[in-house]
Coordinates of C-alpha atoms in Angstrom, one line a residue:
M7 CA 0.0 0.0 0.0
N8 CA 0.9 3.7 -0.1
V9 CA 1.1 5.1 3.4
C10 CA 1.5 8.7 4.4
V11 CA 2.5 9.8 7.8
I12 CA 1.9 13.4 8.8
G13 CA 4.5 14.6 11.3
A14 CA 8.1 13.5 11.3
G15 CA 8.7 13.7 15.1
T16 CA 9.4 10.8 17.5
M17 CA 6.1 9.0 16.8
G18 CA 5.7 10.0 13.2
H19 CA 9.1 8.8 11.9
G20 CA 8.7 5.7 14.0
I21 CA 5.4 4.9 12.4
A22 CA 6.9 5.6 9.0
Q23 CA 9.7 3.1 9.7
V24 CA 7.4 0.4 10.9
S25 CA 5.2 0.8 7.8
A26 CA 8.1 0.7 5.5
M27 CA 9.6 -2.3 7.2
G28 CA 6.2 -3.9 6.7
G29 CA 6.5 -3.6 2.9
H30 CA 4.6 -0.4 2.3
D31 CA 5.7 2.6 0.3
V32 CA 5.8 5.5 2.8
T33 CA 5.8 9.2 2.5
L34 CA 6.8 11.2 5.6
R35 CA 5.4 14.7 5.6
D36 CA 6.1 17.7 7.8
I37 CA 5.9 21.5 7.5
E38 CA 9.6 22.2 7.1
D39 CA 12.3 20.5 5.1
E40 CA 14.6 20.3 8.1
L41 CA 12.0 18.4 10.1
V42 CA 11.5 15.9 7.3
A43 CA 15.3 15.4 7.0
D44 CA 15.6 14.9 10.7
G45 CA 12.9 12.3 10.7
L46 CA 14.4 10.4 7.8
A47 CA 17.8 10.6 9.5
A48 CA 16.4 9.2 12.7
I49 CA 14.9 6.2 10.8
E50 CA 18.3 5.5 9.2
A51 CA 19.9 5.7 12.6
N52 CA 17.3 3.3 14.1
L53 CA 18.0 0.8 11.2
D54 CA 21.7 1.1 11.6
G55 CA 21.3 0.3 15.3
G56 CA 19.2 -2.7 14.4
V57 CA 21.9 -4.0 12.0
E58 CA 24.5 -3.6 14.7
R59 CA 22.4 -5.6 17.2
G60 CA 21.6 -8.2 14.7
K61 CA 17.9 -7.4 14.7
V62 CA 17.8 -6.1 11.1
S63 CA 19.6 -7.5 8.1
E64 CA 21.5 -5.2 5.7
T65 CA 19.1 -6.2 3.0
E66 CA 16.1 -5.2 5.2
R67 CA 17.8 -1.9 6.0
E68 CA 18.3 -1.1 2.3
A69 CA 14.8 -2.2 1.3
T70 CA 13.2 -0.1 4.1
L71 CA 15.1 3.0 3.1
A72 CA 14.2 2.5 -0.5
R73 CA 10.5 2.5 0.4
L74 CA 10.7 5.9 2.2
D75 CA 10.3 9.4 0.8
G76 CA 9.8 12.8 2.5
T77 CA 8.1 16.0 1.5
T78 CA 6.6 19.2 2.8
D79 CA 3.8 19.2 0.1
L80 CA 0.7 17.9 1.7
A81 CA -1.3 17.4 -1.5
D82 CA 1.5 15.5 -3.1
A83 CA 2.1 13.4 0.0
V84 CA -1.5 12.1 0.2
A85 CA -2.5 12.0 -3.4
D86 CA -2.2 8.3 -3.8
A87 CA -2.4 7.2 -0.2
D88 CA -4.4 4.1 0.9
L89 CA -3.7 5.1 4.6
V90 CA -2.9 8.4 6.2
V91 CA -1.7 8.5 9.8
E92 CA -1.5 11.9 11.5
A93 CA 1.1 12.1 14.3
V94 CA 1.1 15.8 15.0
P95 CA 1.2 17.3 18.6
E96 CA -1.6 16.3 21.0
D97 CA -3.9 19.2 20.2
E98 CA -7.5 18.3 19.2
E99 CA -8.1 21.3 17.0
L100 CA -4.8 20.8 15.2
K101 CA -5.5 17.2 14.5
K102 CA -9.0 18.0 13.2
Q103 CA -7.6 20.6 10.9
V104 CA -4.8 18.3 9.7
L105 CA -7.2 15.5 8.8
S106 CA -9.7 17.9 7.2
D107 CA -6.9 19.2 5.0
V108 CA -5.8 15.6 4.2
A109 CA -9.3 14.8 3.2
D110 CA -9.3 17.6 0.6
H111 CA -6.4 15.9 -1.3
A112 CA -6.4 12.2 -0.5
P113 CA -8.4 9.6 -2.4
T114 CA -12.0 9.4 -1.2
D115 CA -11.5 5.7 -0.1
A116 CA -8.3 6.3 1.9
V117 CA -8.5 5.4 5.5
L118 CA -7.6 8.4 7.8
A119 CA -6.1 7.6 11.2
T120 CA -5.0 9.5 14.2
N121 CA -2.2 8.4 16.5
T122 CA -3.6 10.3 19.5
S123 CA -2.9 8.7 22.9
S124 CA -5.9 10.1 24.7
L125 CA -8.0 12.7 22.7
P126 CA -11.5 11.6 21.6
V127 CA -11.3 10.0 18.2
T128 CA -15.0 10.5 17.7
S129 CA -14.5 14.3 18.0
I130 CA -11.5 14.2 15.7
A131 CA -13.5 12.2 13.1
S132 CA -16.3 14.7 13.2
A133 CA -14.1 17.1 11.2
L134 CA -14.5 14.9 8.1
S135 CA -17.4 14.8 5.7
D136 CA -17.1 11.0 5.8
P137 CA -16.1 10.1 9.4
S138 CA -16.7 6.4 8.8
R139 CA -13.2 6.1 7.3
C140 CA -11.5 7.5 10.4
L141 CA -10.2 5.5 13.4
G142 CA -7.4 5.7 15.9
L143 CA -4.1 3.8 15.4
H144 CA -2.3 4.4 18.7
F145 CA 1.3 3.3 18.4
F146 CA 3.6 3.2 21.4
N147 CA 6.9 5.0 21.9
P148 CA 9.2 4.0 20.3
P149 CA 7.1 2.5 17.5
H150 CA 9.9 0.6 15.9
I151 CA 10.4 -1.4 19.1
M152 CA 7.0 -1.5 20.9
Q153 CA 4.7 -4.3 19.6
L154 CA 1.3 -3.0 20.7
V155 CA -1.1 -0.8 18.7
E156 CA -4.5 0.3 20.0
V157 CA -7.1 0.3 17.3
V158 CA -9.5 2.9 18.6
L159 CA -13.1 2.9 17.2
A160 CA -14.8 6.2 17.0
E161 CA -18.6 6.2 17.1
Q162 CA -18.6 6.8 13.3
T163 CA -15.9 4.2 12.4
G164 CA -17.3 1.9 9.7
P165 CA -16.8 -1.9 9.8
E166 CA -14.6 -1.9 6.7
T167 CA -12.4 0.8 8.3
R168 CA -12.1 -1.3 11.5
E169 CA -11.1 -4.4 9.4
F170 CA -8.6 -2.3 7.5
G171 CA -7.0 -1.0 10.7
E172 CA -6.6 -4.4 12.2
S173 CA -5.2 -5.9 9.0
F174 CA -2.7 -3.1 8.7
V175 CA -1.5 -3.5 12.2
E176 CA -1.1 -7.3 11.7
G177 CA 0.7 -6.6 8.4
V178 CA 3.4 -4.5 10.0
D179 CA 4.1 -7.3 12.5
R180 CA 2.4 -5.6 15.4
T181 CA -0.4 -6.8 17.8
A182 CA -3.7 -4.9 17.8
V183 CA -6.1 -4.5 20.7
V184 CA -9.4 -3.0 19.7
V185 CA -11.0 -0.5 22.1
E186 CA -14.0 1.8 22.0
D187 CA -13.4 5.5 22.0
T188 CA -13.4 6.3 25.8
P189 CA -11.3 8.7 27.7
G190 CA -7.7 7.5 27.8
F191 CA -8.7 4.4 25.8
A192 CA -7.3 1.3 27.7
T193 CA -3.5 1.9 27.9
S194 CA -3.2 5.6 28.5
R195 CA -5.8 5.4 31.2
L196 CA -4.1 2.5 33.1
G197 CA -0.6 3.7 32.4
V198 CA -1.3 7.3 33.6
A199 CA -3.1 6.0 36.7
L200 CA 0.1 4.1 37.7
G201 CA 2.3 7.1 36.8
V202 CA 0.3 9.7 38.7
E203 CA 0.3 7.5 41.8
A204 CA 4.1 7.1 41.5
V205 CA 4.5 10.9 41.4
R206 CA 2.3 11.3 44.5
M207 CA 4.5 8.7 46.3
V208 CA 7.6 10.8 45.5
E209 CA 5.7 14.0 46.5
S210 CA 4.8 12.5 49.9
G211 CA 8.2 10.9 50.6
V212 CA 7.1 7.3 50.4
A213 CA 10.3 6.3 48.5
S214 CA 12.8 7.7 46.0
P215 CA 12.2 7.7 42.3
R216 CA 14.8 4.9 41.8
D217 CA 13.2 2.7 44.5
I218 CA 9.7 3.2 43.2
D219 CA 10.8 2.3 39.6
A220 CA 12.8 -0.6 40.8
A221 CA 9.8 -1.9 42.7
M222 CA 7.7 -2.1 39.5
E223 CA 10.5 -3.4 37.4
L224 CA 11.5 -6.2 39.7
G225 CA 8.2 -6.8 41.5
Y226 CA 5.9 -6.7 38.5
N227 CA 8.3 -7.3 35.7
H228 CA 7.8 -3.9 34.0
P229 CA 10.5 -3.2 31.5
M230 CA 10.7 0.4 32.8
G231 CA 9.4 2.0 36.0
P232 CA 6.5 4.6 35.9
L233 CA 8.7 7.6 36.7
E234 CA 11.4 6.8 34.1
L235 CA 8.6 6.1 31.6
G236 CA 7.1 9.5 32.4
D237 CA 10.5 11.1 31.7
V238 CA 10.7 9.3 28.4
V239 CA 7.2 10.2 27.2
G240 CA 7.5 13.8 28.5
L241 CA 6.1 15.2 31.7
D242 CA 4.3 17.9 29.7
V243 CA 2.5 15.1 27.7
R244 CA 1.7 13.3 30.9
L245 CA 0.3 16.5 32.4
D246 CA -1.9 17.2 29.4
I247 CA -3.3 13.7 29.5
L248 CA -4.1 13.9 33.2
E249 CA -5.9 17.2 32.7
H250 CA -8.0 15.7 29.9
L251 CA -8.8 12.6 32.0
R252 CA -9.6 14.7 35.1
E253 CA -12.1 16.7 33.0
E254 CA -13.7 13.5 31.7
L255 CA -13.4 11.0 34.5
G256 CA -13.0 13.0 37.7
E257 CA -10.6 14.0 40.5
R258 CA -8.8 10.7 40.8
F259 CA -6.8 12.0 37.8
R260 CA -5.9 15.4 39.3
P261 CA -2.3 16.2 38.5
P262 CA 0.0 16.3 41.5
T263 CA 1.5 19.7 42.4
L264 CA 5.0 18.2 42.0
L265 CA 4.3 17.3 38.3
R266 CA 3.0 20.8 37.7
K267 CA 6.1 22.3 39.2
K268 CA 8.4 20.3 37.1
V269 CA 6.6 21.2 33.9
R270 CA 6.5 24.9 34.8
A271 CA 10.3 24.7 35.5
G272 CA 10.9 23.2 32.0
K273 CA 12.0 19.9 33.5
L274 CA 10.1 17.7 31.0
G275 CA 12.2 14.6 31.2
K276 CA 14.6 13.0 28.8
K277 CA 14.0 15.6 26.0
T278 CA 15.1 18.5 28.2
G279 CA 17.8 16.6 30.2
E280 CA 15.9 16.6 33.5
G281 CA 12.6 15.4 34.8
F282 CA 12.4 13.0 37.7
Y283 CA 15.9 11.9 36.6
V284 CA 18.9 13.7 35.1
W285 CA 19.7 12.6 31.6
E286 CA 22.8 12.9 29.4
D287 CA 23.1 11.5 25.9
G288 CA 19.8 9.6 26.4
E289 CA 20.9 7.8 29.6
I290 CA 20.0 8.4 33.3
V291 CA 23.0 9.8 35.2
G292 CA 21.3 10.9 38.4
V293 CA 18.1 11.8 40.2
S294 CA 16.6 15.3 39.9
G295 CA 17.1 17.4 43.0
G296 CA 20.7 16.3 43.6
G297 CA 22.4 13.2 44.6
D298 CA 21.7 9.7 43.3
E299 CA 19.4 8.4 46.0

């Protein structure tokens, strides 16, 4: 198929890589040439790392890169698309506008998907004249490693669109879970609930970030503790999701004061070099606030 991914950031270039590795011809589109180039370079770096670790063959690497293209021209990017996945920032109005613009140029039978992690897909789909061809395809970060994809059904999603979404996920060697369009879906709601309680535990002095994370990693076999995961996802993203879930589901999702303080201070996690941990070159080197407790 022809797949177009809108947005070349962390999620966008990862979805593009997974799609290309699944055998599809992929166009990665963003608003600036530099952003597109950065996204394509990140994919190449991911593939190089896969080759070094023996997870990707040199033949697979070359074939994947050959299936990828990049552009800033939206009309050209989606002109022949069978599937368009938007992976722009988590802003409902922005996502509506992007998919509405896509619908003006894409084939009328193209499936239009949003990669939102928590925003209402039903509302996003309402921006389209034919919302039955819209659904959520919620990939996880980083998409080229994580196996799960939530297929989120808007109220308007048609049965053929659902079947297409599940088939696409299976075809790119991922596992689909199908969920109805409810606040936080399944994974964001559960994951954020765990993460927010971990922040409250730090805030009230129950244990250090390292010990809380170690408890979940060693006691529950989580690959990464909830505080480290929050740093990786971005504490600003976590805060936005909590605000949305609080509005929809109530006070149990009220963001802790400590989380708000970190976001106000610009300590957003791995991407800024400090969140609950201190990061250098993508690795944890200490705990925020001094020391390495």
